[in-house]
PDB file of C-alpha atoms and ligand atoms in Angstrom:
ATOM      1  CA  MET A 228     158.946  96.980  92.359  1.00  0.00           C
ATOM      2  CA  LYS A 229     159.756  95.507  95.984  1.00  0.00           C
ATOM      3  CA  LEU A 230     158.087  97.635  98.964  1.00  0.00           C
ATOM      4  CA  ILE A 231     158.231  96.769 102.493  1.00  0.00           C
ATOM      5  CA  LEU A 232     155.687  98.746 104.560  1.00  0.00           C
ATOM      6  CA  LEU A 233     156.546  99.486 108.189  1.00  0.00           C
ATOM      7  CA  GLY A 234     155.013 100.740 110.787  1.00  0.00           C
ATOM      8  CA  ALA A 235     153.368 100.273 114.064  1.00  0.00           C
ATOM      9  CA  PRO A 236     150.127  98.249 114.339  1.00  0.00           C
ATOM     10  CA  GLY A 237     147.186 100.259 113.082  1.00  0.00           C
ATOM     11  CA  ALA A 238     149.624 102.733 112.137  1.00  0.00           C
ATOM     12  CA  GLY A 239     147.438 102.265 108.281  1.00  0.00           C
ATOM     13  CA  LYS A 240     149.856  99.997 106.665  1.00  0.00           C
ATOM     14  CA  GLY A 241     147.097  97.185 105.110  1.00  0.00           C
ATOM     15  CA  THR A 242     145.341 100.551 103.507  1.00  0.00           C
ATOM     16  CA  GLN A 243     147.955 102.380 102.644  1.00  0.00           C
ATOM     17  CA  ALA A 244     148.970  98.429 101.067  1.00  0.00           C
ATOM     18  CA  GLU A 245     146.070  98.175  99.228  1.00  0.00           C
ATOM     19  CA  ILE A 246     146.153 101.408  97.149  1.00  0.00           C
ATOM     20  CA  ILE A 247     149.624 100.749  96.436  1.00  0.00           C
ATOM     21  CA  CYS A 248     148.867  97.085  95.127  1.00  0.00           C
ATOM     22  CA  GLN A 249     145.791  98.981  92.773  1.00  0.00           C
ATOM     23  CA  HIS A 250     148.534 101.671  91.565  1.00  0.00           C
ATOM     24  CA  LEU A 251     151.452  99.556  90.828  1.00  0.00           C
ATOM     25  CA  ASN A 252     149.350  96.131  90.138  1.00  0.00           C
ATOM     26  CA  ILE A 253     151.505  94.420  92.269  1.00  0.00           C
ATOM     27  CA  PRO A 254     150.291  92.040  94.711  1.00  0.00           C
ATOM     28  CA  ALA A 255     150.073  93.296  98.596  1.00  0.00           C
ATOM     29  CA  ILE A 256     150.889  90.688 101.267  1.00  0.00           C
ATOM     30  CA  SER A 257     150.005  90.602 104.770  1.00  0.00           C
ATOM     31  CA  THR A 258     151.057  87.932 106.781  1.00  0.00           C
ATOM     32  CA  GLY A 259     148.303  89.196 109.637  1.00  0.00           C
ATOM     33  CA  ASN A 260     146.109  88.726 106.833  1.00  0.00           C
ATOM     34  CA  ILE A 261     147.619  84.910 105.724  1.00  0.00           C
ATOM     35  CA  ILE A 262     148.038  83.647 109.696  1.00  0.00           C
ATOM     36  CA  ARG A 263     144.225  84.827 109.961  1.00  0.00           C
ATOM     37  CA  GLU A 264     142.895  82.851 107.431  1.00  0.00           C
ATOM     38  CA  ALA A 265     144.845  79.953 108.044  1.00  0.00           C
ATOM     39  CA  LEU A 266     143.093  80.052 111.419  1.00  0.00           C
ATOM     40  CA  ASN A 267     139.684  80.136 110.325  1.00  0.00           C
ATOM     41  CA  SER A 268     140.060  77.333 108.119  1.00  0.00           C
ATOM     42  CA  GLY A 269     141.707  75.358 110.885  1.00  0.00           C
ATOM     43  CA  THR A 270     145.064  74.405 109.650  1.00  0.00           C
ATOM     44  CA  GLU A 271     148.250  73.277 112.127  1.00  0.00           C
ATOM     45  CA  MET A 272     149.897  76.023 111.178  1.00  0.00           C
ATOM     46  CA  GLY A 273     147.242  78.755 112.473  1.00  0.00           C
ATOM     47  CA  LEU A 274     146.687  76.798 115.518  1.00  0.00           C
ATOM     48  CA  LYS A 275     150.044  77.280 116.390  1.00  0.00           C
ATOM     49  CA  ALA A 276     149.547  80.367 115.876  1.00  0.00           C
ATOM     50  CA  LYS A 277     146.771  81.562 117.361  1.00  0.00           C
ATOM     51  CA  SER A 278     147.685  81.689 121.407  1.00  0.00           C
ATOM     52  CA  TYR A 279     150.579  84.025 120.069  1.00  0.00           C
ATOM     53  CA  MET A 280     148.185  86.516 118.068  1.00  0.00           C
ATOM     54  CA  ASP A 281     145.743  86.561 120.862  1.00  0.00           C
ATOM     55  CA  SER A 282     148.044  87.865 123.355  1.00  0.00           C
ATOM     56  CA  GLY A 283     149.430  90.832 121.264  1.00  0.00           C
ATOM     57  CA  LYS A 284     152.631  88.574 120.547  1.00  0.00           C
ATOM     58  CA  LEU A 285     155.016  87.930 117.450  1.00  0.00           C
ATOM     59  CA  VAL A 286     154.242  84.215 115.797  1.00  0.00           C
ATOM     60  CA  PRO A 287     157.823  82.975 115.851  1.00  0.00           C
ATOM     61  CA  ASP A 288     160.717  84.068 113.404  1.00  0.00           C
ATOM     62  CA  GLU A 289     160.454  80.271 111.754  1.00  0.00           C
ATOM     63  CA  VAL A 290     156.809  80.096 110.739  1.00  0.00           C
ATOM     64  CA  VAL A 291     155.984  83.360 109.609  1.00  0.00           C
ATOM     65  CA  ILE A 292     159.273  83.245 107.690  1.00  0.00           C
ATOM     66  CA  ASN A 293     158.313  79.542 106.066  1.00  0.00           C
ATOM     67  CA  ILE A 294     154.807  81.183 104.923  1.00  0.00           C
ATOM     68  CA  ILE A 295     156.661  84.444 103.177  1.00  0.00           C
ATOM     69  CA  LYS A 296     158.869  82.008 101.581  1.00  0.00           C
ATOM     70  CA  GLU A 297     156.127  80.212 100.037  1.00  0.00           C
ATOM     71  CA  ARG A 298     153.917  83.015  99.470  1.00  0.00           C
ATOM     72  CA  LEU A 299     157.092  84.796  97.633  1.00  0.00           C
ATOM     73  CA  ALA A 300     158.043  81.815  95.358  1.00  0.00           C
ATOM     74  CA  GLN A 301     154.446  82.269  93.810  1.00  0.00           C
ATOM     75  CA  ASP A 302     153.628  83.765  89.965  1.00  0.00           C
ATOM     76  CA  ASP A 303     152.325  86.638  90.841  1.00  0.00           C
ATOM     77  CA  CYS A 304     155.181  87.638  92.803  1.00  0.00           C
ATOM     78  CA  LYS A 305     157.155  87.852  89.949  1.00  0.00           C
ATOM     79  CA  ASN A 306     157.467  91.599  89.123  1.00  0.00           C
ATOM     80  CA  GLY A 307     157.620  92.651  92.642  1.00  0.00           C
ATOM     81  CA  PHE A 308     155.283  92.817  95.634  1.00  0.00           C
ATOM     82  CA  ILE A 309     153.968  94.838  98.897  1.00  0.00           C
ATOM     83  CA  LEU A 310     155.121  92.918 102.289  1.00  0.00           C
ATOM     84  CA  ASP A 311     152.311  94.595 104.657  1.00  0.00           C
ATOM     85  CA  GLY A 312     153.498  93.461 108.109  1.00  0.00           C
ATOM     86  CA  PHE A 313     156.487  91.795 107.312  1.00  0.00           C
ATOM     87  CA  PRO A 314     159.693  92.063 108.586  1.00  0.00           C
ATOM     88  CA  ARG A 315     158.897  92.657 111.739  1.00  0.00           C
ATOM     89  CA  THR A 316     162.436  91.448 113.632  1.00  0.00           C
ATOM     90  CA  ILE A 317     165.274  91.602 112.692  1.00  0.00           C
ATOM     91  CA  ALA A 318     165.733  87.751 111.944  1.00  0.00           C
ATOM     92  CA  GLN A 319     163.057  88.201 109.791  1.00  0.00           C
ATOM     93  CA  ALA A 320     164.516  91.016 107.973  1.00  0.00           C
ATOM     94  CA  GLU A 321     167.660  89.070 107.686  1.00  0.00           C
ATOM     95  CA  ALA A 322     166.044  85.769 106.342  1.00  0.00           C
ATOM     96  CA  LEU A 323     164.858  87.780 103.791  1.00  0.00           C
ATOM     97  CA  ASP A 324     168.336  89.263 102.820  1.00  0.00           C
ATOM     98  CA  ARG A 325     169.212  85.225 102.573  1.00  0.00           C
ATOM     99  CA  MET A 326     166.783  84.461 100.280  1.00  0.00           C
ATOM    100  CA  GLY A 327     168.147  86.910  98.053  1.00  0.00           C
ATOM    101  CA  ILE A 328     165.487  89.197  98.065  1.00  0.00           C
ATOM    102  CA  GLU A 329     166.553  92.700  96.866  1.00  0.00           C
ATOM    103  CA  ILE A 330     164.357  95.238  98.677  1.00  0.00           C
ATOM    104  CA  ASP A 331     163.744  98.686  96.340  1.00  0.00           C
ATOM    105  CA  ARG A 332     162.063 100.934  99.415  1.00  0.00           C
ATOM    106  CA  VAL A 333     160.912 100.499 102.734  1.00  0.00           C
ATOM    107  CA  ILE A 334     158.028 102.948 103.907  1.00  0.00           C
ATOM    108  CA  ASP A 335     157.556 103.698 107.590  1.00  0.00           C
ATOM    109  CA  ILE A 336     154.301 105.328 108.278  1.00  0.00           C
ATOM    110  CA  GLU A 337     154.621 107.140 111.694  1.00  0.00           C
ATOM    111  CA  VAL A 338     152.093 107.128 114.193  1.00  0.00           C
ATOM    112  CA  PRO A 339     151.667 108.655 117.691  1.00  0.00           C
ATOM    113  CA  ASP A 340     151.064 105.679 120.091  1.00  0.00           C
ATOM    114  CA  GLU A 341     148.160 107.642 121.611  1.00  0.00           C
ATOM    115  CA  LYS A 342     146.846 108.072 118.583  1.00  0.00           C
ATOM    116  CA  ILE A 343     147.029 104.050 117.684  1.00  0.00           C
ATOM    117  CA  THR A 344     145.692 103.153 120.571  1.00  0.00           C
ATOM    118  CA  GLU A 345     142.493 104.966 119.522  1.00  0.00           C
ATOM    119  CA  ARG A 346     142.480 103.419 115.693  1.00  0.00           C
ATOM    120  CA  LEU A 347     143.039 100.099 117.334  1.00  0.00           C
ATOM    121  CA  SER A 348     140.429 100.041 120.214  1.00  0.00           C
ATOM    122  CA  GLY A 349     137.565 101.685 118.059  1.00  0.00           C
ATOM    123  CA  ARG A 350     138.508  99.347 115.136  1.00  0.00           C
ATOM    124  CA  ARG A 351     135.961  96.892 113.416  1.00  0.00           C
ATOM    125  CA  VAL A 352     136.355  94.648 111.332  1.00  0.00           C
ATOM    126  CA  CYS A 353     134.369  91.932 108.869  1.00  0.00           C
ATOM    127  CA  GLY A 354     134.159  88.630 109.966  1.00  0.00           C
ATOM    128  CA  GLU A 355     133.868  87.842 106.379  1.00  0.00           C
ATOM    129  CA  CYS A 356     135.851  89.194 103.897  1.00  0.00           C
ATOM    130  CA  GLY A 357     137.975  91.130 106.496  1.00  0.00           C
ATOM    131  CA  ALA A 358     137.675  95.144 105.685  1.00  0.00           C
ATOM    132  CA  SER A 359     138.319  97.466 108.154  1.00  0.00           C
ATOM    133  CA  TYR A 360     136.320 100.214 109.710  1.00  0.00           C
ATOM    134  CA  HIS A 361     136.276 102.466 112.654  1.00  0.00           C
ATOM    135  CA  LEU A 362     133.707 103.345 114.997  1.00  0.00           C
ATOM    136  CA  LEU A 363     134.146 106.763 114.420  1.00  0.00           C
ATOM    137  CA  TYR A 364     136.629 107.617 111.915  1.00  0.00           C
ATOM    138  CA  LYS A 365     135.094 104.964 108.999  1.00  0.00           C
ATOM    139  CA  LYS A 366     131.219 104.036 110.066  1.00  0.00           C
ATOM    140  CA  PRO A 367     129.702 101.350 108.042  1.00  0.00           C
ATOM    141  CA  GLN A 368     126.267 102.607 106.108  1.00  0.00           C
ATOM    142  CA  VAL A 369     124.301 100.544 108.391  1.00  0.00           C
ATOM    143  CA  GLU A 370     125.310  99.828 112.264  1.00  0.00           C
ATOM    144  CA  GLY A 371     127.330  96.332 112.427  1.00  0.00           C
ATOM    145  CA  VAL A 372     126.919  95.426 108.978  1.00  0.00           C
ATOM    146  CA  CYS A 373     130.205  95.184 106.195  1.00  0.00           C
ATOM    147  CA  ASP A 374     129.279  97.890 103.121  1.00  0.00           C
ATOM    148  CA  LYS A 375     131.097  95.292 100.846  1.00  0.00           C
ATOM    149  CA  CYS A 376     129.438  92.006 101.475  1.00  0.00           C
ATOM    150  CA  ARG A 377     126.859  92.577 104.586  1.00  0.00           C
ATOM    151  CA  GLY A 378     128.931  90.546 107.107  1.00  0.00           C
ATOM    152  CA  ALA A 379     128.831  91.035 110.455  1.00  0.00           C
ATOM    153  CA  LEU A 380     131.409  93.329 111.552  1.00  0.00           C
ATOM    154  CA  VAL A 381     133.500  92.624 114.837  1.00  0.00           C
ATOM    155  CA  GLN A 382     136.460  93.289 117.281  1.00  0.00           C
ATOM    156  CA  ARG A 383     139.846  91.207 116.641  1.00  0.00           C
ATOM    157  CA  LYS A 384     140.561  90.011 119.958  1.00  0.00           C
ATOM    158  CA  ASP A 385     143.839  91.132 119.258  1.00  0.00           C
ATOM    159  CA  ASP A 386     142.277  95.055 119.640  1.00  0.00           C
ATOM    160  CA  GLN A 387     141.284  94.852 122.832  1.00  0.00           C
ATOM    161  CA  PRO A 388     142.963  97.563 125.390  1.00  0.00           C
ATOM    162  CA  GLN A 389     145.140  94.614 127.125  1.00  0.00           C
ATOM    163  CA  THR A 390     146.362  93.513 124.314  1.00  0.00           C
ATOM    164  CA  ILE A 391     146.819  97.164 122.369  1.00  0.00           C
ATOM    165  CA  LEU A 392     149.679  98.074 124.720  1.00  0.00           C
ATOM    166  CA  GLU A 393     151.123  94.331 124.614  1.00  0.00           C
ATOM    167  CA  ARG A 394     151.070  94.878 121.034  1.00  0.00           C
ATOM    168  CA  LEU A 395     152.836  98.409 121.007  1.00  0.00           C
ATOM    169  CA  ALA A 396     155.123  97.482 124.152  1.00  0.00           C
ATOM    170  CA  VAL A 397     156.344  95.111 121.047  1.00  0.00           C
ATOM    171  CA  TYR A 398     156.522  97.242 118.905  1.00  0.00           C
ATOM    172  CA  HIS A 399     158.755  99.495 119.701  1.00  0.00           C
ATOM    173  CA  ASP A 400     160.910  96.697 121.455  1.00  0.00           C
ATOM    174  CA  GLN A 401     160.911  94.299 118.373  1.00  0.00           C
ATOM    175  CA  THR A 402     160.323  95.704 115.083  1.00  0.00           C
ATOM    176  CA  GLU A 403     161.211  99.320 115.191  1.00  0.00           C
ATOM    177  CA  PRO A 404     164.903  98.411 115.055  1.00  0.00           C
ATOM    178  CA  LEU A 405     164.027  97.829 111.722  1.00  0.00           C
ATOM    179  CA  LYS A 406     163.913 101.297 110.445  1.00  0.00           C
ATOM    180  CA  GLY A 407     168.053 101.943 111.768  1.00  0.00           C
ATOM    181  CA  TYR A 408     168.361  98.262 109.453  1.00  0.00           C
ATOM    182  CA  TYR A 409     166.700  99.658 106.505  1.00  0.00           C
ATOM    183  CA  GLU A 410     168.041 103.454 106.948  1.00  0.00           C
ATOM    184  CA  LYS A 411     172.025 101.487 106.841  1.00  0.00           C
ATOM    185  CA  LYS A 412     170.937 100.373 103.583  1.00  0.00           C
ATOM    186  CA  GLY A 413     169.882 103.846 102.183  1.00  0.00           C
ATOM    187  CA  LYS A 414     166.300 102.538 101.820  1.00  0.00           C
ATOM    188  CA  LEU A 415     163.894 103.935 104.628  1.00  0.00           C
ATOM    189  CA  PHE A 416     161.362 106.298 103.313  1.00  0.00           C
ATOM    190  CA  ILE A 417     159.627 107.565 106.456  1.00  0.00           C
ATOM    191  CA  VAL A 418     156.083 108.650 106.061  1.00  0.00           C
ATOM    192  CA  GLU A 419     153.826 110.613 108.731  1.00  0.00           C
ATOM    193  CA  GLY A 420     150.375 109.147 108.991  1.00  0.00           C
ATOM    194  CA  GLN A 421     147.657 111.891 108.728  1.00  0.00           C
ATOM    195  CA  GLU A 422     144.075 111.750 109.730  1.00  0.00           C
ATOM    196  CA  GLU A 423     142.922 111.473 106.263  1.00  0.00           C
ATOM    197  CA  VAL A 424     143.716 108.416 104.671  1.00  0.00           C
ATOM    198  CA  ALA A 425     143.709 110.066 101.440  1.00  0.00           C
ATOM    199  CA  ASP A 426     146.739 112.533 102.725  1.00  0.00           C
ATOM    200  CA  THR A 427     148.682 109.836 103.612  1.00  0.00           C
ATOM    201  CA  THR A 428     147.886 107.822 100.500  1.00  0.00           C
ATOM    202  CA  LYS A 429     149.455 111.571  98.842  1.00  0.00           C
ATOM    203  CA  LEU A 430     152.753 110.977 100.631  1.00  0.00           C
ATOM    204  CA  THR A 431     153.047 107.460 100.258  1.00  0.00           C
ATOM    205  CA  LEU A 432     152.795 107.530  96.606  1.00  0.00           C
ATOM    206  CA  ALA A 433     155.636 110.363  96.229  1.00  0.00           C
ATOM    207  CA  ALA A 434     158.121 108.854  98.796  1.00  0.00           C
ATOM    208  CA  LEU A 435     157.890 105.811  95.411  1.00  0.00           C
ATOM    209  CA  GLU A 436     158.601 108.657  93.284  1.00  0.00           C
ATOM    210  CA  ASP A 437     161.668 110.836  94.610  1.00  0.00           C
TER     211      ASP A 437
HETATM  212  P1  ADP B 699     148.709  94.246 112.956  1.00  0.00           P
HETATM  213  O1  ADP B 699     149.364  95.036 112.151  1.00  0.00           O
HETATM  214  O2  ADP B 699     147.204  95.547 113.386  1.00  0.00           O
HETATM  215  O3  ADP B 699     149.270  94.408 114.303  1.00  0.00           O
HETATM  216  P2  ADP B 699     148.992  91.983 111.821  1.00  0.00           P
HETATM  217  O4  ADP B 699     147.031  91.755 111.258  1.00  0.00           O
HETATM  218  O5  ADP B 699     149.851  92.931 110.912  1.00  0.00           O
HETATM  219  O6  ADP B 699     147.930  93.359 112.948  1.00  0.00           O
HETATM  220  O7  ADP B 699     149.090  90.821 112.715  1.00  0.00           O
HETATM  221  C1  ADP B 699     148.113  90.790 113.715  1.00  0.00           C
HETATM  222  C2  ADP B 699     149.085  89.396 114.567  1.00  0.00           C
HETATM  223  O8  ADP B 699     150.184  88.637 113.494  1.00  0.00           O
HETATM  224  C3  ADP B 699     150.129  89.431 115.325  1.00  0.00           C
HETATM  225  O9  ADP B 699     150.193  90.319 116.655  1.00  0.00           O
HETATM  226  C4  ADP B 699     151.628  89.160 115.443  1.00  0.00           C
HETATM  227  O10 ADP B 699     150.999  87.916 116.621  1.00  0.00           O
HETATM  228  C5  ADP B 699     151.229  87.887 113.754  1.00  0.00           C
HETATM  229  N1  ADP B 699     152.160  88.208 112.944  1.00  0.00           N
HETATM  230  C6  ADP B 699     151.899  88.978 111.739  1.00  0.00           C
HETATM  231  N2  ADP B 699     152.879  89.367 111.464  1.00  0.00           N
HETATM  232  C7  ADP B 699     153.852  89.055 111.813  1.00  0.00           C
HETATM  233  C8  ADP B 699     155.194  88.959 111.606  1.00  0.00           C
HETATM  234  N3  ADP B 699     156.086  88.797 110.359  1.00  0.00           N
HETATM  235  N4  ADP B 699     156.121  88.007 112.421  1.00  0.00           N
HETATM  236  C9  ADP B 699     155.403  87.436 113.741  1.00  0.00           C
HETATM  237  N5  ADP B 699     153.941  87.978 113.786  1.00  0.00           N
HETATM  238  C10 ADP B 699     153.283  88.450 112.717  1.00  0.00           C
HETATM  239 ZN1   ZN B 700     132.854  92.231 104.552  1.00  0.00          ZN
END
């Protein structure tokens, strides 16, 4: 199964991607994570992406398209994959088409803007393993410490209030048109994001079946 997860930043794409990954045993590929890793290891691509990312803007299409091309050519993608955070523009979707990749389904997780703002501003991530927490909804067992690896929890630069507004604007402007793009192809499945992750998961898994 070749899947795309669509949705605003903070809609829960990453969480759902990890769950589907376990369920179907296909890799979850997050362009955001790949870029952050490149940044941490100080590669040229990472440095180039940093200013865009920190200000909430999209990294240029050709950069992310190259990342995806390389990643999808790897062996573990042979039986399918879940794309989390790619494509984010029509140009990226067209590039995917040109690569000859036939996407099976696109799951769009819908969450209202007010909710997104609340979720992103309370989000904290582990600086070591990237696990995600929330000050109100998903507290770690020990404040400021990752349950999984004991790493310190930090706030992503792009989760600060000003940047959240910019990311939402970018989402509505550049990414949301993808809904129409995939709807026309008959591939769009809409999932209403729920308060509880488990409830969203039920809807996501149902969208994979019918
Ligand atoms: P979120 O979904 O919470 O916004 P991501 O980790 O997916 O976070 O992405 C973080 C940032 O990485 C984006 O704001 C953008 O700068 C960059 N990025 C990730 N994926 C793409 C993409 N497909 N196209 C352009 N930029 C991207
Ligand atoms: Zn951790």
